CSV table of C-alpha atoms in Angstrom, one decimal:
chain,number,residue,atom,x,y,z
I,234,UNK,CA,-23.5,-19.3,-7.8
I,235,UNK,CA,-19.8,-18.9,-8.0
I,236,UNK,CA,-17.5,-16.0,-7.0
I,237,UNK,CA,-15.7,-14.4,-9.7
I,238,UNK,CA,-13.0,-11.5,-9.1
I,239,UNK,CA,-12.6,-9.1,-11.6
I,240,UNK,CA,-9.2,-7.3,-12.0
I,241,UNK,CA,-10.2,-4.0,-13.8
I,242,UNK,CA,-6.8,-2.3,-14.6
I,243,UNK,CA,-7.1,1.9,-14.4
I,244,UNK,CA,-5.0,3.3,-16.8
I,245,UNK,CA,-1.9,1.5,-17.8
I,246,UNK,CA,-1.1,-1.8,-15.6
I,247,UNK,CA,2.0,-4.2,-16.6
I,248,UNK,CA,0.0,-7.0,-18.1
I,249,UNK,CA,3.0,-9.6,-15.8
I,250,UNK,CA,1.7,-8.1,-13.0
I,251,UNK,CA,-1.9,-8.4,-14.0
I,252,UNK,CA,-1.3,-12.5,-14.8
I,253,UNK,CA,0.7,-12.3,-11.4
I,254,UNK,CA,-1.9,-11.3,-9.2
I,255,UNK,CA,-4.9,-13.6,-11.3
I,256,UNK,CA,-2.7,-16.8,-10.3
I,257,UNK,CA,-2.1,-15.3,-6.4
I,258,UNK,CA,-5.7,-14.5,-6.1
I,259,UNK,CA,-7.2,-17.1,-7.5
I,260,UNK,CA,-5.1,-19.7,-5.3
I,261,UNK,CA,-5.7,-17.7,-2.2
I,262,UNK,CA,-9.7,-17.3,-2.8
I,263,UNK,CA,-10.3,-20.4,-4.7
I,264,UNK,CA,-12.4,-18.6,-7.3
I,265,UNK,CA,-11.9,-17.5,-10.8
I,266,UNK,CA,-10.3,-15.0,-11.5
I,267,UNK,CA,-10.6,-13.0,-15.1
I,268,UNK,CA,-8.8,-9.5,-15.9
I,269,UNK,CA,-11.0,-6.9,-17.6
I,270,UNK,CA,-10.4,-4.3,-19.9
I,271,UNK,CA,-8.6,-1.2,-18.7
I,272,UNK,CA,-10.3,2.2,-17.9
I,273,UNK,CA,-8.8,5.6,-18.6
I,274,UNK,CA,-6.3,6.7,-15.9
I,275,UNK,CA,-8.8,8.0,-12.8
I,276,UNK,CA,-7.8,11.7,-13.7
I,277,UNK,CA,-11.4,13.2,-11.9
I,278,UNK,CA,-9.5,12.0,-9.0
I,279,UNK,CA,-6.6,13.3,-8.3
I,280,UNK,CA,-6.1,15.8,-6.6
I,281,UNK,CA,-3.2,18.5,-7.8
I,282,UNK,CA,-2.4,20.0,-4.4
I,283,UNK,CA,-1.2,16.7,-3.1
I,284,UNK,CA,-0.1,15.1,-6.4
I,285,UNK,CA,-1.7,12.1,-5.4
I,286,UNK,CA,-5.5,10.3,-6.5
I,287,UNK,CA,-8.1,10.0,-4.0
I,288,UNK,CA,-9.2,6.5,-3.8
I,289,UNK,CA,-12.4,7.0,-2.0
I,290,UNK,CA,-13.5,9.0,-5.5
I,291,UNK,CA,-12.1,6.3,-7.6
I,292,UNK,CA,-14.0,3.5,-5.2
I,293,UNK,CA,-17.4,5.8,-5.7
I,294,UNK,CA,-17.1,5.8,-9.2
I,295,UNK,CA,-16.4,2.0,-9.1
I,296,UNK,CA,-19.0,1.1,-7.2
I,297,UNK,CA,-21.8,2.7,-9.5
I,298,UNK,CA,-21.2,0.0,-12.6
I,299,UNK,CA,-23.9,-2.7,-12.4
I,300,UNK,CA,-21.9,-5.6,-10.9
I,301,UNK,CA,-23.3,-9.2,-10.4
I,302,UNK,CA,-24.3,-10.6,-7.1
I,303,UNK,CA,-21.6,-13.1,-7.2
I,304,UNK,CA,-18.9,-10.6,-8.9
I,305,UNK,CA,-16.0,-8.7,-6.6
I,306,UNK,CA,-14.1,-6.0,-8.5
I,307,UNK,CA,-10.6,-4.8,-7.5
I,308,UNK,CA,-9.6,-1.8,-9.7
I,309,UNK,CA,-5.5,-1.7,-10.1
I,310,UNK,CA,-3.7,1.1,-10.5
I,311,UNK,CA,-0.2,2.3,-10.9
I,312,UNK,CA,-0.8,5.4,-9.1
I,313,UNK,CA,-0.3,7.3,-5.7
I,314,UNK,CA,-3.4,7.0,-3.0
I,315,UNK,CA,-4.8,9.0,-0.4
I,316,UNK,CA,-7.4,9.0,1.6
I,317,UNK,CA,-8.9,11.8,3.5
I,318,UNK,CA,-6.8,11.8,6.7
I,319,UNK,CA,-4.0,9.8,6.0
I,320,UNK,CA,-1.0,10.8,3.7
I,321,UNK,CA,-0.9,7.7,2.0
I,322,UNK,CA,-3.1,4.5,1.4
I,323,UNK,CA,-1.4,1.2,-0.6
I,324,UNK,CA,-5.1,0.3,-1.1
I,325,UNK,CA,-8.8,1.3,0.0
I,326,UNK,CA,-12.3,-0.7,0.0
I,327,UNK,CA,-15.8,-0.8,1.2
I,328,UNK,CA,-16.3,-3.7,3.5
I,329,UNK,CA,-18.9,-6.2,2.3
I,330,UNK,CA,-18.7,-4.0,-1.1
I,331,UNK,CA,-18.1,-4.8,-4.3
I,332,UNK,CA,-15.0,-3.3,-4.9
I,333,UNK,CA,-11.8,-3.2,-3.8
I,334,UNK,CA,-8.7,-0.6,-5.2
I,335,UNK,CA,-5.2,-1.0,-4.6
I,336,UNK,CA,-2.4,1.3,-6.1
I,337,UNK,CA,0.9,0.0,-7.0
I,338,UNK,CA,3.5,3.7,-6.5
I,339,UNK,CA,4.5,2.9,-3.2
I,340,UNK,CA,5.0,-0.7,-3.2
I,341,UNK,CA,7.7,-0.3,-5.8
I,342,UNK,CA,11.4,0.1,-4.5
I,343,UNK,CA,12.0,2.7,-7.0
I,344,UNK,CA,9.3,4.9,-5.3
I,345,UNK,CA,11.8,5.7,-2.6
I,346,UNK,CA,15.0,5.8,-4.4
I,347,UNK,CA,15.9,2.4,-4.1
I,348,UNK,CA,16.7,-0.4,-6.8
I,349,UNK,CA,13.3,-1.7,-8.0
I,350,UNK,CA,13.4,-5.6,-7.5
I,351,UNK,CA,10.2,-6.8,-9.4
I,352,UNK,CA,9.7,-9.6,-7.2
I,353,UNK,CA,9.4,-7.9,-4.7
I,354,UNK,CA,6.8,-5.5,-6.1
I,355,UNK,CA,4.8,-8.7,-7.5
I,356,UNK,CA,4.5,-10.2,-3.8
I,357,UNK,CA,3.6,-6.4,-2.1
I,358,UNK,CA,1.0,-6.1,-4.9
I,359,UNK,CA,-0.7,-9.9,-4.2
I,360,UNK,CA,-0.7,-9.3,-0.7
I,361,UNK,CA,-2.1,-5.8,-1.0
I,362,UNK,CA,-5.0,-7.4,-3.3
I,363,UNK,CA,-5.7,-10.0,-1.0
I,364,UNK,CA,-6.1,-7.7,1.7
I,365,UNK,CA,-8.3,-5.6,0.2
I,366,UNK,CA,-10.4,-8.0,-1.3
I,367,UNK,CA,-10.6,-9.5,2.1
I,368,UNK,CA,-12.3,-6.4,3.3
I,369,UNK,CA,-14.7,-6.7,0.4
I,370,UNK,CA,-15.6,-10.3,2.0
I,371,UNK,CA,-16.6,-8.6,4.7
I,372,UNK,CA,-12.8,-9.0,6.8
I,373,UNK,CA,-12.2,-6.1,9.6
I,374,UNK,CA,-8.3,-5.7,10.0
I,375,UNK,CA,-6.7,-8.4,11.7
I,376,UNK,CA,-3.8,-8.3,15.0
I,377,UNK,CA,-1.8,-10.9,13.8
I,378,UNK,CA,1.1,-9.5,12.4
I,379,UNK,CA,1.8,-11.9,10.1
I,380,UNK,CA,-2.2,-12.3,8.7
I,381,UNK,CA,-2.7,-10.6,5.2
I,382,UNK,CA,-5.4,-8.3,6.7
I,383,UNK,CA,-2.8,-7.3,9.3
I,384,UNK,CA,-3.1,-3.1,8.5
I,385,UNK,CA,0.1,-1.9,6.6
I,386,UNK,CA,1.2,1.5,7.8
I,387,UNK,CA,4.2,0.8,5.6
I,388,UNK,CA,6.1,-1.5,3.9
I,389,UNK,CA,7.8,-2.6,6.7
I,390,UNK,CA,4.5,-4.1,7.7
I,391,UNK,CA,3.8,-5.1,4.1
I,392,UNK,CA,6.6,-7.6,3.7
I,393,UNK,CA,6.7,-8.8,7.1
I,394,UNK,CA,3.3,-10.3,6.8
I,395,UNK,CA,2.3,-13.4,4.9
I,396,UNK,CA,-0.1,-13.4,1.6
I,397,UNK,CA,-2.9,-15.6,3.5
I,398,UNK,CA,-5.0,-15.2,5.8
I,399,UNK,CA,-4.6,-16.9,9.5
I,400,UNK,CA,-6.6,-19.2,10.4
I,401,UNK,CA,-9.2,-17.2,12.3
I,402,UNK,CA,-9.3,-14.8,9.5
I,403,UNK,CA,-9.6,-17.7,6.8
I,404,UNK,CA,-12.5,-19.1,8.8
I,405,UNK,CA,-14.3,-16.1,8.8
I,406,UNK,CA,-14.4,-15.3,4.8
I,407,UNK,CA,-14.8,-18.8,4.1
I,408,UNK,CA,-18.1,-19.0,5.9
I,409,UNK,CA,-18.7,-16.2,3.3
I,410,UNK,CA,-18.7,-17.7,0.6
I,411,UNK,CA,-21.4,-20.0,-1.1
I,412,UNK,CA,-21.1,-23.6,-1.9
Protein backbone atom coordinates (compact mmCIF):
# COMPACT_ATOMS: atom_id res chain seq x y z
CA UNK A 1 0.00 0.00 0.00
CA UNK A 2 1.59 3.24 -0.99
CA UNK A 3 1.69 6.69 0.82
CA UNK A 4 0.03 9.42 -0.79
CA UNK A 5 0.09 13.16 0.58
CA UNK A 6 -2.70 15.13 -0.08
CA UNK A 7 -2.25 18.99 -0.28
CA UNK A 8 -5.76 20.38 0.56
CA UNK A 9 -5.48 24.18 -0.04
CA UNK A 10 -8.07 26.27 2.60
CA UNK A 11 -9.28 29.13 0.97
CA UNK A 12 -7.20 30.75 -1.64
CA UNK A 13 -3.50 29.26 -2.09
CA UNK A 14 -1.08 30.43 -5.12
CA UNK A 15 -1.45 27.52 -7.31
CA UNK A 16 3.04 28.08 -7.85
CA UNK A 17 3.28 27.51 -4.49
CA UNK A 18 1.01 24.56 -4.45
CA UNK A 19 3.16 22.83 -7.61
CA UNK A 20 6.22 24.13 -5.38
CA UNK A 21 5.67 22.22 -2.47
CA UNK A 22 4.11 18.79 -4.49
CA UNK A 23 7.76 18.66 -6.21
CA UNK A 24 9.61 19.41 -2.49
CA UNK A 25 7.48 16.97 -0.87
CA UNK A 26 7.37 14.39 -3.01
CA UNK A 27 11.33 14.36 -3.44
CA UNK A 28 11.80 14.55 0.31
CA UNK A 29 9.14 11.63 1.14
CA UNK A 30 9.47 9.64 -1.93
CA UNK A 31 5.69 9.32 -2.35
CA UNK A 32 3.11 10.84 -4.45
CA UNK A 33 2.00 13.71 -4.05
CA UNK A 34 -1.57 15.11 -5.57
CA UNK A 35 -3.16 18.60 -4.65
CA UNK A 36 -6.88 18.56 -3.82
CA UNK A 37 -9.53 20.87 -4.33
CA UNK A 38 -9.66 23.91 -2.09
CA UNK A 39 -11.99 24.31 0.97
CA UNK A 40 -13.67 27.61 1.99
CA UNK A 41 -11.38 29.86 3.98
CA UNK A 42 -11.43 28.19 7.76
CA UNK A 43 -13.68 31.19 8.97
CA UNK A 44 -15.31 28.86 12.21
CA UNK A 45 -11.78 29.37 13.28
CA UNK A 46 -10.66 32.36 13.75
CA UNK A 47 -10.76 34.02 16.36
CA UNK A 48 -11.64 38.00 16.17
CA UNK A 49 -9.94 39.01 19.42
CA UNK A 50 -6.54 37.98 18.24
CA UNK A 51 -7.06 38.38 14.44
CA UNK A 52 -5.60 35.20 13.88
CA UNK A 53 -7.19 31.30 13.07
CA UNK A 54 -6.73 28.69 15.57
CA UNK A 55 -5.18 25.74 13.96
CA UNK A 56 -6.02 23.26 16.53
CA UNK A 57 -9.89 23.90 15.30
CA UNK A 58 -8.93 23.83 11.80
CA UNK A 59 -6.82 20.31 12.48
CA UNK A 60 -10.18 18.99 14.36
CA UNK A 61 -12.24 19.72 11.58
CA UNK A 62 -9.60 18.09 9.33
CA UNK A 63 -9.27 15.24 10.94
CA UNK A 64 -13.03 14.17 10.84
CA UNK A 65 -13.05 13.54 6.72
CA UNK A 66 -12.76 9.77 6.07
CA UNK A 67 -9.06 9.55 5.02
CA UNK A 68 -7.38 6.27 3.73
CA UNK A 69 -5.01 4.22 5.76
CA UNK A 70 -2.33 5.01 3.48
CA UNK A 71 -3.41 8.89 2.87
CA UNK A 72 -1.55 11.97 4.93
CA UNK A 73 -3.32 15.33 4.53
CA UNK A 74 -1.60 18.67 4.95
CA UNK A 75 -4.21 21.51 4.75
CA UNK A 76 -2.36 24.92 3.38
CA UNK A 77 -3.35 28.10 4.21
CA UNK A 78 -2.51 31.65 3.62
CA UNK A 79 -3.49 32.63 6.91
CA UNK A 80 -2.21 33.72 10.55
CA UNK A 81 -1.98 30.63 13.24
CA UNK A 82 -2.22 30.22 16.82
CA UNK A 83 -2.33 27.93 19.13
CA UNK A 84 -3.55 27.97 22.62
CA UNK A 85 -0.51 29.32 24.43
CA UNK A 86 1.67 30.45 22.00
CA UNK A 87 1.27 33.83 19.92
CA UNK A 88 2.05 32.40 16.90
CA UNK A 89 2.36 28.84 15.14
CA UNK A 90 3.96 28.58 11.19
CA UNK A 91 2.24 25.19 11.35
CA UNK A 92 0.44 22.60 13.74
CA UNK A 93 -0.18 18.58 13.60
CA UNK A 94 -1.24 15.55 15.46
CA UNK A 95 1.62 13.16 15.70
CA UNK A 96 1.02 9.85 14.05
CA UNK A 97 -2.24 11.75 12.65
CA UNK A 98 -3.45 12.20 9.52
CA UNK A 99 -3.14 15.61 9.13
CA UNK A 100 -0.83 18.13 9.09
CA UNK A 101 -1.59 22.26 8.69
CA UNK A 102 0.79 24.86 7.99
CA UNK A 103 -0.05 28.63 7.36
CA UNK A 104 1.87 30.71 4.99
CA UNK A 105 1.36 34.76 6.77
CA UNK A 106 4.35 34.74 8.59
CA UNK A 107 6.70 33.06 6.39
CA UNK A 108 6.34 35.87 3.91
CA UNK A 109 8.83 38.82 4.10
CA UNK A 110 6.07 41.19 3.47
CA UNK A 111 4.38 40.04 6.79
CA UNK A 112 6.92 42.14 8.71
CA UNK A 113 7.34 45.01 6.44
CA UNK A 114 10.05 43.73 4.51
CA UNK A 115 10.43 43.21 0.62
CA UNK A 116 8.63 39.92 -0.17
CA UNK A 117 11.36 37.64 -2.06
CA UNK A 118 9.20 34.66 -3.31
CA UNK A 119 11.89 32.34 -3.13
CA UNK A 120 12.28 32.71 -0.08
CA UNK A 121 8.76 32.19 0.89
CA UNK A 122 8.59 28.92 -1.48
CA UNK A 123 11.69 27.32 0.60
CA UNK A 124 10.05 28.49 4.34
CA UNK A 125 6.75 27.01 3.07
CA UNK A 126 8.59 23.35 1.92
CA UNK A 127 10.39 23.22 4.90
CA UNK A 128 7.41 24.16 7.08
CA UNK A 129 5.42 21.15 5.26
CA UNK A 130 8.01 18.75 5.62
CA UNK A 131 8.19 19.43 9.18
CA UNK A 132 4.84 19.01 9.91
CA UNK A 133 4.25 16.13 7.87
CA UNK A 134 7.16 14.73 9.73
CA UNK A 135 5.18 14.89 12.83
CA UNK A 136 2.30 13.15 11.12
CA UNK A 137 5.00 10.17 10.52
CA UNK A 138 5.11 9.97 13.89
CA UNK A 139 8.64 12.53 14.15
CA UNK A 140 8.96 14.33 17.83
CA UNK A 141 11.03 17.61 17.37
CA UNK A 142 14.46 17.14 16.68
CA UNK A 143 17.96 19.07 18.46
CA UNK A 144 19.83 19.35 15.44
CA UNK A 145 19.63 22.77 14.35
CA UNK A 146 20.01 22.23 11.06
CA UNK A 147 17.23 18.96 10.88
CA UNK A 148 13.84 20.01 9.26
CA UNK A 149 11.98 18.97 12.52
CA UNK A 150 14.38 21.30 14.37
CA UNK A 151 11.24 23.58 16.21
CA UNK A 152 11.06 27.02 14.57
CA UNK A 153 10.41 29.77 17.20
CA UNK A 154 10.96 32.12 14.26
CA UNK A 155 12.25 32.58 11.12
CA UNK A 156 15.49 32.86 12.14
CA UNK A 157 15.23 29.20 12.94
CA UNK A 158 13.27 28.59 9.77
CA UNK A 159 15.95 29.49 7.30
CA UNK A 160 18.78 28.39 9.17
CA UNK A 161 17.75 24.87 8.98
CA UNK A 162 17.89 22.50 6.03
CA UNK A 163 14.56 21.02 4.18
CA UNK A 164 15.54 17.24 5.11
CA UNK A 165 15.71 15.47 7.70
CA UNK A 166 19.23 14.31 9.43
CA UNK A 167 20.09 11.27 9.33
CA UNK A 168 18.77 9.97 12.73
CA UNK A 169 15.54 11.70 11.90
CA UNK A 170 15.39 10.12 8.33
CA UNK A 171 15.96 6.79 9.85
CA UNK A 172 13.28 7.02 12.02
CA UNK A 173 10.28 7.91 9.47
CA UNK A 174 11.63 5.66 6.97
CA UNK A 175 11.18 2.70 9.14
CA UNK A 176 7.61 4.15 9.00
CA UNK A 177 6.81 3.67 6.02
CA UNK A 178 5.69 0.32 4.14
CA UNK A 179 7.42 -1.33 1.35
Amino acid sequence: MAIVIYLLPLGKVERELLEHLVSQVGRIFSCRVEIKRALSRPEYAYNEERNQYCADLILEKLEREDWKEEEKVLGVADLDLYTPGLNFVFGEASLNGKVALIGLSRLRQGFYGLPDEENLFYERAAKEAVHELGHAFGLNHCKNKRCVMYFSNSLFDTDRKRKEFCKDCRKRIFRRFPE
